[in-house]
PDB file of C-alpha atoms in Angstrom:
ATOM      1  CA  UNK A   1      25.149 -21.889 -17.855  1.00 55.00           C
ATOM      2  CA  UNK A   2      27.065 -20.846 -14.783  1.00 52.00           C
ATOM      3  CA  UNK A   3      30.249 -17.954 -14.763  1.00 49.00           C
ATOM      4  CA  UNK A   4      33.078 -21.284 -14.356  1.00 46.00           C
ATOM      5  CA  UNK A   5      34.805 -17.878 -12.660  1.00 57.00           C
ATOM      6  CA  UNK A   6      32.431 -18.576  -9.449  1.00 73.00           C
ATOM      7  CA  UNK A   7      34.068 -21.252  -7.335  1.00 80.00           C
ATOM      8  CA  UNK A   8      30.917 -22.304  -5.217  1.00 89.00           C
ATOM      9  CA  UNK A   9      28.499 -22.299  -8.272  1.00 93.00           C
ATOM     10  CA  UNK A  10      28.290 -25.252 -10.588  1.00 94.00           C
ATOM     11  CA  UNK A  11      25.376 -26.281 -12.999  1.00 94.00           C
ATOM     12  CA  UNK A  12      23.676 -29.752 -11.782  1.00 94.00           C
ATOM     13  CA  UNK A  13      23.323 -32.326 -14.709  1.00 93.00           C
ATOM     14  CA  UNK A  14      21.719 -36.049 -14.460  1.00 90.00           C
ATOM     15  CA  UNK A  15      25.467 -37.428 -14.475  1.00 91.00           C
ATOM     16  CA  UNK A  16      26.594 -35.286 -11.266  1.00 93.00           C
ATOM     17  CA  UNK A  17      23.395 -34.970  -9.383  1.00 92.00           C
ATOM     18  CA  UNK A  18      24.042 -38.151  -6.891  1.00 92.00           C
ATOM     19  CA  UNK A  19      27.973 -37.139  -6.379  1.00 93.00           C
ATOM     20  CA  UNK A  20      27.900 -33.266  -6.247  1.00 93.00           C
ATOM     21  CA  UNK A  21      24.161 -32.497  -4.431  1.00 93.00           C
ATOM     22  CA  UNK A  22      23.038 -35.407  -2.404  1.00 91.00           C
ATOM     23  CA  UNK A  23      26.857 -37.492  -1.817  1.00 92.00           C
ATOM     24  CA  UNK A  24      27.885 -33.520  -1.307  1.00 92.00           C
ATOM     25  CA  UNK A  25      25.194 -32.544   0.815  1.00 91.00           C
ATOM     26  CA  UNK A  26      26.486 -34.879   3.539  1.00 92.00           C
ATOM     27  CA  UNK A  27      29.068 -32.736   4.331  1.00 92.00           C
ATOM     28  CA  UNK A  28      28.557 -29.153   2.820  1.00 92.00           C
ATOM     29  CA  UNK A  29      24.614 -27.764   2.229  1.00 93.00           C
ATOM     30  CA  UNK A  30      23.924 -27.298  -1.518  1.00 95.00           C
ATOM     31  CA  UNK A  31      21.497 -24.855  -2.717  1.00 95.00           C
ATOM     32  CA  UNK A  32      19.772 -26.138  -6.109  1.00 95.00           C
ATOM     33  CA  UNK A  33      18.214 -23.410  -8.162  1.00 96.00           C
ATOM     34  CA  UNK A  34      15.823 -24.162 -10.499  1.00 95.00           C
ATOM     35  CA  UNK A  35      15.570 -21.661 -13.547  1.00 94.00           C
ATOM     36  CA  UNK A  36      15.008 -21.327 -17.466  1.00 92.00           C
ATOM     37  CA  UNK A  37      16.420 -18.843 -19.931  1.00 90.00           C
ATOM     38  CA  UNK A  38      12.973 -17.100 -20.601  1.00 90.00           C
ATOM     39  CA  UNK A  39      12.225 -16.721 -17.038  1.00 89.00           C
ATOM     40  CA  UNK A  40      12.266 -12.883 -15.969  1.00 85.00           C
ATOM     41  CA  UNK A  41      11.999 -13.541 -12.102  1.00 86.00           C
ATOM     42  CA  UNK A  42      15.367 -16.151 -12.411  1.00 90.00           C
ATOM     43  CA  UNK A  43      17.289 -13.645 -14.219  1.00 88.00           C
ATOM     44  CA  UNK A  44      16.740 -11.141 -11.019  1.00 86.00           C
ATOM     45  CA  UNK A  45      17.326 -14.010  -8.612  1.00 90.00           C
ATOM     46  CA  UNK A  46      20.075 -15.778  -9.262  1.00 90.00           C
ATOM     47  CA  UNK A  47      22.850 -13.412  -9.356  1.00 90.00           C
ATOM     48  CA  UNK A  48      21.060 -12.476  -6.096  1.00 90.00           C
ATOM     49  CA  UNK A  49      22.185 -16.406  -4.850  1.00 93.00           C
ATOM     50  CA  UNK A  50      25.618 -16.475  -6.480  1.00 91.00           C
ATOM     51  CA  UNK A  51      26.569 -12.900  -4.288  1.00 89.00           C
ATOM     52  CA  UNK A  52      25.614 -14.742  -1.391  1.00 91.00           C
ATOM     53  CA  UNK A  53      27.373 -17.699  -2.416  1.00 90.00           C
ATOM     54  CA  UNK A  54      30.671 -15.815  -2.958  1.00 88.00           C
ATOM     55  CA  UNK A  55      29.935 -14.227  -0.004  1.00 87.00           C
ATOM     56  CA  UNK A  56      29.375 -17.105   2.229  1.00 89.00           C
ATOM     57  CA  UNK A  57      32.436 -18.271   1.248  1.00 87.00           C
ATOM     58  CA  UNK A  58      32.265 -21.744   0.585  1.00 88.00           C
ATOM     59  CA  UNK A  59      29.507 -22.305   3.504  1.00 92.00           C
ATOM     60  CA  UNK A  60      27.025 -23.707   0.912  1.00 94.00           C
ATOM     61  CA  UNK A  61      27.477 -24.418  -2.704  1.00 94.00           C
ATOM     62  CA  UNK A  62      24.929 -23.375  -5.530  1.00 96.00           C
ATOM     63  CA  UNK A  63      23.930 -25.886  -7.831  1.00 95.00           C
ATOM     64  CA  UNK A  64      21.699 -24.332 -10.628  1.00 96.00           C
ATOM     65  CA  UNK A  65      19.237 -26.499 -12.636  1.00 95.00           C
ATOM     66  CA  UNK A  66      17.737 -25.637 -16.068  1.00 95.00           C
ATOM     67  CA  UNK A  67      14.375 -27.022 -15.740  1.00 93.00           C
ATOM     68  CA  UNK A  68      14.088 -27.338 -20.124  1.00 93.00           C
ATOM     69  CA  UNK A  69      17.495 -28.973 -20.031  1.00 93.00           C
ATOM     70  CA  UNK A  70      16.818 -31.165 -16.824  1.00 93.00           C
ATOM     71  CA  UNK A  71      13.234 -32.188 -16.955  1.00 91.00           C
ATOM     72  CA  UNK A  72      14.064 -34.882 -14.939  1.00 90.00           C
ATOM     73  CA  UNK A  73      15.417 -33.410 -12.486  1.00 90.00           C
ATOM     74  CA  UNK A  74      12.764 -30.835 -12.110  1.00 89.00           C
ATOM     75  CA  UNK A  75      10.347 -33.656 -11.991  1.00 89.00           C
ATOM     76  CA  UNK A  76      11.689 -35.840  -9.304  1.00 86.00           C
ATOM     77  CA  UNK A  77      11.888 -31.865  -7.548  1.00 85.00           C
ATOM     78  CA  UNK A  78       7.897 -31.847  -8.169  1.00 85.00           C
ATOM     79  CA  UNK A  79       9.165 -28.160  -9.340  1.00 87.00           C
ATOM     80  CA  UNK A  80       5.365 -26.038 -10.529  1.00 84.00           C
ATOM     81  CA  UNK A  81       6.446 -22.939 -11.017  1.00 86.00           C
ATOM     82  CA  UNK A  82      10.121 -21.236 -11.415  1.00 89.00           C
ATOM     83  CA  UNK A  83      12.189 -19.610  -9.972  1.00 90.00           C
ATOM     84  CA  UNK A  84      12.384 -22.468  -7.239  1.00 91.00           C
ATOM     85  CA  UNK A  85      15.008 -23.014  -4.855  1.00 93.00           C
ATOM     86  CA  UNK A  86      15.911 -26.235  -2.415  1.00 92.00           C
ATOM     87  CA  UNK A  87      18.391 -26.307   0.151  1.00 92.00           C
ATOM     88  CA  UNK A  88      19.690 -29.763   0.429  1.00 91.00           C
ATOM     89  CA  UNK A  89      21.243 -31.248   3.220  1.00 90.00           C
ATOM     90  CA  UNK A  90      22.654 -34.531   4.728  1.00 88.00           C
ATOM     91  CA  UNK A  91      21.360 -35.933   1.121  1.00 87.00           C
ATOM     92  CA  UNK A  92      17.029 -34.391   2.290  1.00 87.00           C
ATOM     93  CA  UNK A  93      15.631 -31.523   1.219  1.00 87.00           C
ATOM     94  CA  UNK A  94      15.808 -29.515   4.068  1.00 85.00           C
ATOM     95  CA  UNK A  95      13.766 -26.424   3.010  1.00 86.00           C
ATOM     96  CA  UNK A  96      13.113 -24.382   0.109  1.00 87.00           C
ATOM     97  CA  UNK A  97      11.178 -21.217  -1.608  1.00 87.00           C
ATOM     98  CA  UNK A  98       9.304 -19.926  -4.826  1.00 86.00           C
ATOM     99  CA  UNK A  99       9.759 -17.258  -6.593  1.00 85.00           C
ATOM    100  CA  UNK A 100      12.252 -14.056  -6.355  1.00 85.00           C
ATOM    101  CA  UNK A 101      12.718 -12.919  -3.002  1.00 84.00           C
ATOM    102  CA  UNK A 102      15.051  -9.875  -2.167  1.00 82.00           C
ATOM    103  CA  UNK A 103      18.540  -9.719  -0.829  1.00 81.00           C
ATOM    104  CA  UNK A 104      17.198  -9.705   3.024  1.00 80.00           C
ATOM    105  CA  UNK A 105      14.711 -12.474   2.390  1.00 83.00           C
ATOM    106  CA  UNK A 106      17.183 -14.657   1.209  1.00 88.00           C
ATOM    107  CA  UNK A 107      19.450 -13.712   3.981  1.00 86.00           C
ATOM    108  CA  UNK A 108      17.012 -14.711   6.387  1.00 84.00           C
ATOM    109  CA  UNK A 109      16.601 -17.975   4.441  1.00 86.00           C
ATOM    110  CA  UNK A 110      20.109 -18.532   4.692  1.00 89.00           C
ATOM    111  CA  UNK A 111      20.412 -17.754   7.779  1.00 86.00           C
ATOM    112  CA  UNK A 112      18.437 -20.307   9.527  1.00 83.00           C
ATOM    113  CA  UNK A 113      20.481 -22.982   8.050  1.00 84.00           C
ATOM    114  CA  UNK A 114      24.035 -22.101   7.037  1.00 86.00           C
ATOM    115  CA  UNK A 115      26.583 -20.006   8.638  1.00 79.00           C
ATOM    116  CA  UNK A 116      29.334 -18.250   6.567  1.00 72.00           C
ATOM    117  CA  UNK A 117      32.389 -19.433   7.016  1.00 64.00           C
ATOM    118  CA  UNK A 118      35.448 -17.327   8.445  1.00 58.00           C
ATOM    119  CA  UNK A 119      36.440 -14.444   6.064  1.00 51.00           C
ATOM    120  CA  UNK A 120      32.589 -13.898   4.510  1.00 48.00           C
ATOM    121  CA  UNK A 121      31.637 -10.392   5.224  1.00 49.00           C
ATOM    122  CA  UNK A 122      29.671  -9.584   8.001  1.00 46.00           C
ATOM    123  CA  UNK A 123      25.767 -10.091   7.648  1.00 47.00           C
ATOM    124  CA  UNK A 124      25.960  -6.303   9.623  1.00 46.00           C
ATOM    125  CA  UNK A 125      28.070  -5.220   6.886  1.00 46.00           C
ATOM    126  CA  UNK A 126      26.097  -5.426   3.909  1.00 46.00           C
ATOM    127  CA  UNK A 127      22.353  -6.143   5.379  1.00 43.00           C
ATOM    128  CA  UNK A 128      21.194  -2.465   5.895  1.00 43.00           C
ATOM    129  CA  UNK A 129      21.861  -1.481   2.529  1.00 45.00           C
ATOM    130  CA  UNK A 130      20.261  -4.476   1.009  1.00 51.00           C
ATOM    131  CA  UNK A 131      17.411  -4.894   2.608  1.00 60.00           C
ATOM    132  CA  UNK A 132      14.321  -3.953   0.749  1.00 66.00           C
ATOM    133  CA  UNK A 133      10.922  -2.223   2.482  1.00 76.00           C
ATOM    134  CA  UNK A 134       7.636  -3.919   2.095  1.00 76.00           C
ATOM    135  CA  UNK A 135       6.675  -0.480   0.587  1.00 85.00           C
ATOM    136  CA  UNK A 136       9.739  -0.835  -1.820  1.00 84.00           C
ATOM    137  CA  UNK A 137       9.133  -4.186  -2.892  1.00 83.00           C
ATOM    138  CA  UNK A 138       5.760  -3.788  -3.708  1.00 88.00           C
ATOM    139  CA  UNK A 139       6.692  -0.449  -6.218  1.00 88.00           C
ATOM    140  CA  UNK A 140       9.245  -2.896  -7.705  1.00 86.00           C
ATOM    141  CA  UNK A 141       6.942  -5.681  -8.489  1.00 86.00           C
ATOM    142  CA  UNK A 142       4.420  -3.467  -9.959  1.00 88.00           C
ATOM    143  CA  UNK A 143       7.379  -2.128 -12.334  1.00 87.00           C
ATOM    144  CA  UNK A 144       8.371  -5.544 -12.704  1.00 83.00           C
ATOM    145  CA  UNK A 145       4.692  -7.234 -13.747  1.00 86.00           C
ATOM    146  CA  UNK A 146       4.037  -3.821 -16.284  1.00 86.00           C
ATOM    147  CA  UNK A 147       7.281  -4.631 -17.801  1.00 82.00           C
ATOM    148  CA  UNK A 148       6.215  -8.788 -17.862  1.00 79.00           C
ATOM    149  CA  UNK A 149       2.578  -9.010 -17.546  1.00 82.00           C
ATOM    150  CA  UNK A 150       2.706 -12.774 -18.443  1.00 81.00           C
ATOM    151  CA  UNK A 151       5.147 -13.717 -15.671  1.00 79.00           C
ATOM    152  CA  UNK A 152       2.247 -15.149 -13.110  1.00 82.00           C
ATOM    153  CA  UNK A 153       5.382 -15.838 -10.468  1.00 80.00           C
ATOM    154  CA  UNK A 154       5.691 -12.223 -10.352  1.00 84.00           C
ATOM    155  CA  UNK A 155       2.053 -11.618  -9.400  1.00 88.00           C
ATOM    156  CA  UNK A 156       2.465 -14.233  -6.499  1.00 86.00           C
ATOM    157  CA  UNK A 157       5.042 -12.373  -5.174  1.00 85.00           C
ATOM    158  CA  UNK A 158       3.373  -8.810  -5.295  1.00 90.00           C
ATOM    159  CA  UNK A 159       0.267 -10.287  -3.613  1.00 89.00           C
ATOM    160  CA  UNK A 160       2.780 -11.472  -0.841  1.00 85.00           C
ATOM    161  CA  UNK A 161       3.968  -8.262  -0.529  1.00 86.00           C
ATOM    162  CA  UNK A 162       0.782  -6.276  -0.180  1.00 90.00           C
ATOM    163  CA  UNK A 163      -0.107  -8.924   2.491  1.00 86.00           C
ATOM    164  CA  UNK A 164       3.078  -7.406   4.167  1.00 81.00           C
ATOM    165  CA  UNK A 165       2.208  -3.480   3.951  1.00 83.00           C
ATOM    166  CA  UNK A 166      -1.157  -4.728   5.077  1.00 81.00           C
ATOM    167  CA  UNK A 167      -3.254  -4.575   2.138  1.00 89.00           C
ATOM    168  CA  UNK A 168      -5.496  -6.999   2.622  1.00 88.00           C
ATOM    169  CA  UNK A 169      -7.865  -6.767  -0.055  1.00 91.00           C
ATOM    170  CA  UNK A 170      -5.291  -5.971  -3.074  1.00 92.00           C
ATOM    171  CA  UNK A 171      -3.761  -8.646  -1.799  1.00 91.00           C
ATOM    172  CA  UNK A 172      -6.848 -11.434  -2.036  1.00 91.00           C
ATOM    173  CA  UNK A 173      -7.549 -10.092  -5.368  1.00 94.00           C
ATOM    174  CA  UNK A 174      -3.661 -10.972  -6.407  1.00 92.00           C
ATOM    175  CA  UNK A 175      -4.020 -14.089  -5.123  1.00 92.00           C
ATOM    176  CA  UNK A 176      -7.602 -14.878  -6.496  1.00 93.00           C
ATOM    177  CA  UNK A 177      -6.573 -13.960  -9.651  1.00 92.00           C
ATOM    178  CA  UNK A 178      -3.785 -16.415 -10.189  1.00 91.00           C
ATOM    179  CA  UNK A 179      -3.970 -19.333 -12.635  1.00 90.00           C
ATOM    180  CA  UNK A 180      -4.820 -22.800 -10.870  1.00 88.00           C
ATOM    181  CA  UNK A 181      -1.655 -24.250 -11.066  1.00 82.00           C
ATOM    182  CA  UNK A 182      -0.637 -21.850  -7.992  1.00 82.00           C
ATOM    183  CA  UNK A 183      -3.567 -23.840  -6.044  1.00 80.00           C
ATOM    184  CA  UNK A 184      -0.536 -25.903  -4.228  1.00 78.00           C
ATOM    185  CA  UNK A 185       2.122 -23.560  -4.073  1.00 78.00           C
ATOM    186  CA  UNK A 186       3.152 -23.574  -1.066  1.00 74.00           C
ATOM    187  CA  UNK A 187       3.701 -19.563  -0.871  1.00 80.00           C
ATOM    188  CA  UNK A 188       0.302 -19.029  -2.378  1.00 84.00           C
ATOM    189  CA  UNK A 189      -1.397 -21.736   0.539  1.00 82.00           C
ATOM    190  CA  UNK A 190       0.395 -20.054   3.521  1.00 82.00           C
ATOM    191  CA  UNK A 191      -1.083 -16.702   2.228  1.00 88.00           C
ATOM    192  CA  UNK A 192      -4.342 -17.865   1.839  1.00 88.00           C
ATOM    193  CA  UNK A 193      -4.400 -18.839   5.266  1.00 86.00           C
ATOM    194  CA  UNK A 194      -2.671 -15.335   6.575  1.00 87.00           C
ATOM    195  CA  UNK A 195      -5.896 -14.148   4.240  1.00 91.00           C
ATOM    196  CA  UNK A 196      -8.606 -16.157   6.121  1.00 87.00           C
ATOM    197  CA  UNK A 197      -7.144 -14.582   9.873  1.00 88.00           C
ATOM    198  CA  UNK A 198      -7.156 -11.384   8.665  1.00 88.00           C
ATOM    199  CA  UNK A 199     -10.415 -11.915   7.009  1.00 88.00           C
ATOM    200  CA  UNK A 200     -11.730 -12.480  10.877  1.00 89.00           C
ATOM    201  CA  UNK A 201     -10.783  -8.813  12.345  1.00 89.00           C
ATOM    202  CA  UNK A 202     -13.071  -7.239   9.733  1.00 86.00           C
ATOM    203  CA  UNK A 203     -14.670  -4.750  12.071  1.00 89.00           C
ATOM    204  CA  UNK A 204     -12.622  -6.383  15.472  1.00 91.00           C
ATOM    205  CA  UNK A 205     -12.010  -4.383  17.884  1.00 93.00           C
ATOM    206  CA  UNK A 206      -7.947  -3.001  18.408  1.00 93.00           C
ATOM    207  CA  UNK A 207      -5.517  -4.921  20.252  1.00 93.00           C
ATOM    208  CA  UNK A 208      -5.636  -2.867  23.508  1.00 94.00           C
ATOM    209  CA  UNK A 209      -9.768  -3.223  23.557  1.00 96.00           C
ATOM    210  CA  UNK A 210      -9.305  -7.250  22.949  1.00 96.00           C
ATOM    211  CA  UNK A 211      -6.827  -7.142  25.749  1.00 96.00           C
ATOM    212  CA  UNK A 212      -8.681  -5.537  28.232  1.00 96.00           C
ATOM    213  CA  UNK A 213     -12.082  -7.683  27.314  1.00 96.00           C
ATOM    214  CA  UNK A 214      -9.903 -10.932  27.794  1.00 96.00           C
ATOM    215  CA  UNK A 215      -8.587  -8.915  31.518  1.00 96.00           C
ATOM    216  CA  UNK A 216     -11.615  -8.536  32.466  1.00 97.00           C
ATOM    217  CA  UNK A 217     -13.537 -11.658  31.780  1.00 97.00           C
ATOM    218  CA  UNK A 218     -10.843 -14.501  30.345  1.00 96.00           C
ATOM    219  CA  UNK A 219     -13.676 -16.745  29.317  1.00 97.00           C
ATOM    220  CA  UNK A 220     -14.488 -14.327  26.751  1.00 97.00           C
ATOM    221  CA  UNK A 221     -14.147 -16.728  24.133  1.00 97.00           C
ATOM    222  CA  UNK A 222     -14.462 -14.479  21.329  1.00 96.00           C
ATOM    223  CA  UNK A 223     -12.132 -11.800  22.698  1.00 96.00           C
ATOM    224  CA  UNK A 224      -9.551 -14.023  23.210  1.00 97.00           C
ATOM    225  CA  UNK A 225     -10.057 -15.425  19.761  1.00 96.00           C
ATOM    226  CA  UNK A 226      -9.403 -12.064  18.322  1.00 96.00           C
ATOM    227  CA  UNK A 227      -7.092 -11.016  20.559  1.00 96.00           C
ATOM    228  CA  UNK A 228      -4.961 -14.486  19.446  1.00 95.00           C
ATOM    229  CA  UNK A 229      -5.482 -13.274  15.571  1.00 94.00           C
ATOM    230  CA  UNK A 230      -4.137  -9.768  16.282  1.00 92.00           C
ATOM    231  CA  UNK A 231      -1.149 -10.946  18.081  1.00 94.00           C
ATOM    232  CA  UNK A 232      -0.164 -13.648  15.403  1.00 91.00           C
ATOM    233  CA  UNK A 233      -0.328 -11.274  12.464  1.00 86.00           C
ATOM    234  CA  UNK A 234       1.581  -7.978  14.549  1.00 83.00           C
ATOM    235  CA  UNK A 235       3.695 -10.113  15.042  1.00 79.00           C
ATOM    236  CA  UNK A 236       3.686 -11.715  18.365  1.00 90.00           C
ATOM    237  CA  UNK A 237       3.019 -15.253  17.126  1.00 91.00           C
ATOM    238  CA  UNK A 238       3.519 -17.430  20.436  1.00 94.00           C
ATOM    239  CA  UNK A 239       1.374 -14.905  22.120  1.00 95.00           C
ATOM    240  CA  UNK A 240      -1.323 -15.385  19.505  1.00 95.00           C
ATOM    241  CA  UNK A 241      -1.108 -19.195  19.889  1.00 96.00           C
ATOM    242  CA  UNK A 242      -1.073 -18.776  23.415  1.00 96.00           C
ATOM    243  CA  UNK A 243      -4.556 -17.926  23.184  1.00 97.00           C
ATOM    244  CA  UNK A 244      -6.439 -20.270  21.063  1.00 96.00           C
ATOM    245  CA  UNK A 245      -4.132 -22.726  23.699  1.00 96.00           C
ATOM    246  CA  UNK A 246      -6.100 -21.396  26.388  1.00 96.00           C
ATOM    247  CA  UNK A 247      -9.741 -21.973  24.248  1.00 97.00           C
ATOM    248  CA  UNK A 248      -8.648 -25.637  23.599  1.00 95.00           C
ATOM    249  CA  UNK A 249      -8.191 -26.238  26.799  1.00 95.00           C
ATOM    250  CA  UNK A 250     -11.130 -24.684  28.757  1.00 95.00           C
ATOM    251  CA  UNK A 251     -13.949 -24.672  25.759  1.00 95.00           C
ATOM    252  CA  UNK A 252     -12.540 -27.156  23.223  1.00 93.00           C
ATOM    253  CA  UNK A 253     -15.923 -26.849  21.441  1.00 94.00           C
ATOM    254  CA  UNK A 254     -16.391 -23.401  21.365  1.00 96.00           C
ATOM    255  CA  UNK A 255     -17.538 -22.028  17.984  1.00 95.00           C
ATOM    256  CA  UNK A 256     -17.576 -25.692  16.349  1.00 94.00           C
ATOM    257  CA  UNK A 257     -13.935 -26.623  17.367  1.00 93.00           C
ATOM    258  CA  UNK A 258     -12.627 -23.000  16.013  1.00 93.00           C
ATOM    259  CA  UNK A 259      -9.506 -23.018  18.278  1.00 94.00           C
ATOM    260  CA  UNK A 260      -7.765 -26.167  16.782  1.00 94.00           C
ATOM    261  CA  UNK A 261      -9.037 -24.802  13.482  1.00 92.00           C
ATOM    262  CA  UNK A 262      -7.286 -21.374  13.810  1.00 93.00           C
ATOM    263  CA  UNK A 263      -3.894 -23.323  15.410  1.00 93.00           C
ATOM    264  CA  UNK A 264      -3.593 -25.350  12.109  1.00 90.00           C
ATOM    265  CA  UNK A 265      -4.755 -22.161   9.938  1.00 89.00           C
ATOM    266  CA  UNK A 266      -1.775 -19.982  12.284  1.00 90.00           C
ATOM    267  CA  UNK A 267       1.053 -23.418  12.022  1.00 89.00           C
ATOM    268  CA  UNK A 268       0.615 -22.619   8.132  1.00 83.00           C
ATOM    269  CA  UNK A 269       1.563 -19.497   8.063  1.00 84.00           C
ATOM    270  CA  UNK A 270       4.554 -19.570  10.149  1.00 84.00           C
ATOM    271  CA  UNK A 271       8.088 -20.079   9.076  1.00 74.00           C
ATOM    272  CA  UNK A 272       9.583 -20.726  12.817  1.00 79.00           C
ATOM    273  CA  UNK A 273       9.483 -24.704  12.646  1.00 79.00           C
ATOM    274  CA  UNK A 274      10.626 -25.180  15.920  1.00 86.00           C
ATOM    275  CA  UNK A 275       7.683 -23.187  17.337  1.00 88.00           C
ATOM    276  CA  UNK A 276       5.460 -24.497  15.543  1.00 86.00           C
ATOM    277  CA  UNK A 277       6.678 -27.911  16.778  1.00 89.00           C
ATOM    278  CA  UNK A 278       6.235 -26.887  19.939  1.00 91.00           C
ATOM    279  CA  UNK A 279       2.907 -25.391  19.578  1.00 93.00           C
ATOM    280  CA  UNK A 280       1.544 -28.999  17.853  1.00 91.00           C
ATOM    281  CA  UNK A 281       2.458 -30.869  20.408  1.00 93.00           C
ATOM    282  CA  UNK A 282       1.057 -28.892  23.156  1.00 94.00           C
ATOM    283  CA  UNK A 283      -2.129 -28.783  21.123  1.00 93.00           C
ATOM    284  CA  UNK A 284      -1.917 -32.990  20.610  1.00 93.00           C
ATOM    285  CA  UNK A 285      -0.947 -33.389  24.621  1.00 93.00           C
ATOM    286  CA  UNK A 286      -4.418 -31.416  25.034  1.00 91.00           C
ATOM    287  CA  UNK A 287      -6.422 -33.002  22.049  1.00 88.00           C
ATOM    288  CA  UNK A 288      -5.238 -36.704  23.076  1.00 80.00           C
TER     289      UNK A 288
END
């Protein structure tokens, strides 16, 4: 049950779903948290959401489901694993996560779809001492699986974070070694994709080297390739699309097709959707 002390939180039943998430939605975003009493991960989460939600100040309301009490609910959710979180808006589900991400992940969530209203803090304010290091995260996720070895949600989320210090192969074996309900979570399917690109600069040559290959001879199919891998996972991701781009449109068959292959693999693994709108439909206007 929800603190009836925290004005933008209320618990979501069968009898108010329609009139305080989707008839809400239309006019205020509602962020529907799906939890359980035994689950570790939701315990560290959501007082995680209800600080933002006093802190955005009425900008979204929290609506928190409990998935034994609400099967329901959870159902018509197609909720696999908790924690899980929705944001609903205009009465859709707009977007939405698994599992327990940190203070600044959830910022960032939030922040591509709600704005605090006037009087919330400052992002600026409170952002530098909440965010949490890749290095730090994965430290407290080890702590947190010796503590809980049977919490699976927890080993998703360490297995995302080695992905982020770079560890590719602790991270694979994370992954690998989750049950097969996790086969569909959308988390685990965007990492397994970030896997497979890494996977292809085993033994690749470094970003200046790729550069200067692709200078000097720009059909170099396979440098460009690389060179389009390396830039989407440093970090430069419309560079990196910008380059399997440029094999779809002057060798669309190169390497069995591999340049609309690694554009879908790359669309997966991003979390800009209007970029990757923009990318599909410059790869359509050159496939069709």
């Amino acid at each position: 049950m929800t603190d009836s002390a925290l004005p933008h939180v209320f618990d979501v039943t069968q009898d108010n779903f329609e009139r305080d998430v989707l008839q809400a939605s239309l006019s205020t975003p509602v962020l529907v948290d799906f939890w359980a009493t035994w689950c570790e991960p939701c315990k560290t989460l959501g007082p995680l959401l209800e600080q933002l939600a006093a802190e955005y100040n009425g900008a979204f309301r929290l609506g928190k489901i409990d998935v034994d009490a609400h099967q329901q609910l959870a159902a018509m959710f197609g909720i696999r694993s908790i924690p899980t979180v929705m944001l609903v808006k205009d009465g859709q589900i707009l977007d939405g996560f698994a599992g327990a991400l940190p203070l600044g992940q959830l910022r960032e969530f939030l922040s591509r779809h709600v704005q605090p209203l006037e009087g919330a803090p400052a992002e600026e304010e409170t952002a530098a001492e909440t965010i949490e290091s890749p290095e730090e995260a994965v430290n407290r996720l080890q702590q947190a699986i010796a503590a809980a070895p049977g919490q699976d949600e927890l080993k998703l989320d360490l297995a995302l974070a080695l992905m982020r210090v770079g560890n590719v192969v602790g991270a694979r074996a994370e992954l690998d070694a989750l049950p097969a309900k996790f086969a569909t979570d959308a988390r685990a399917v965007r990492l397994r994709s970030q896997l497979d690109l890494a996977g292809a600069l085993d033994g690749a040559p470094d970003l200046a080297a790729l550069r200067q290959r692709v200078d000097a001879d720009p059909a170099d199919w396979a440098a460009r390739d690389l060179l389009g891998v390396r830039l989407l996972l440093e970090d430069d991701a419309a560079a990196g699309l910008d380059q399997f781009l440029a094999i779809l449109e002057k060798a669309r068959d190169w390497n069995d097709g591999a340049a609309k292959k690694r554009l879908l693999a790359a669309f997966a693994t991003l979390d800009d959707a209007e970029l990757v709108g923009r990318y599909r439909r410059r790869m359509a206007s050159l496939l069709f």
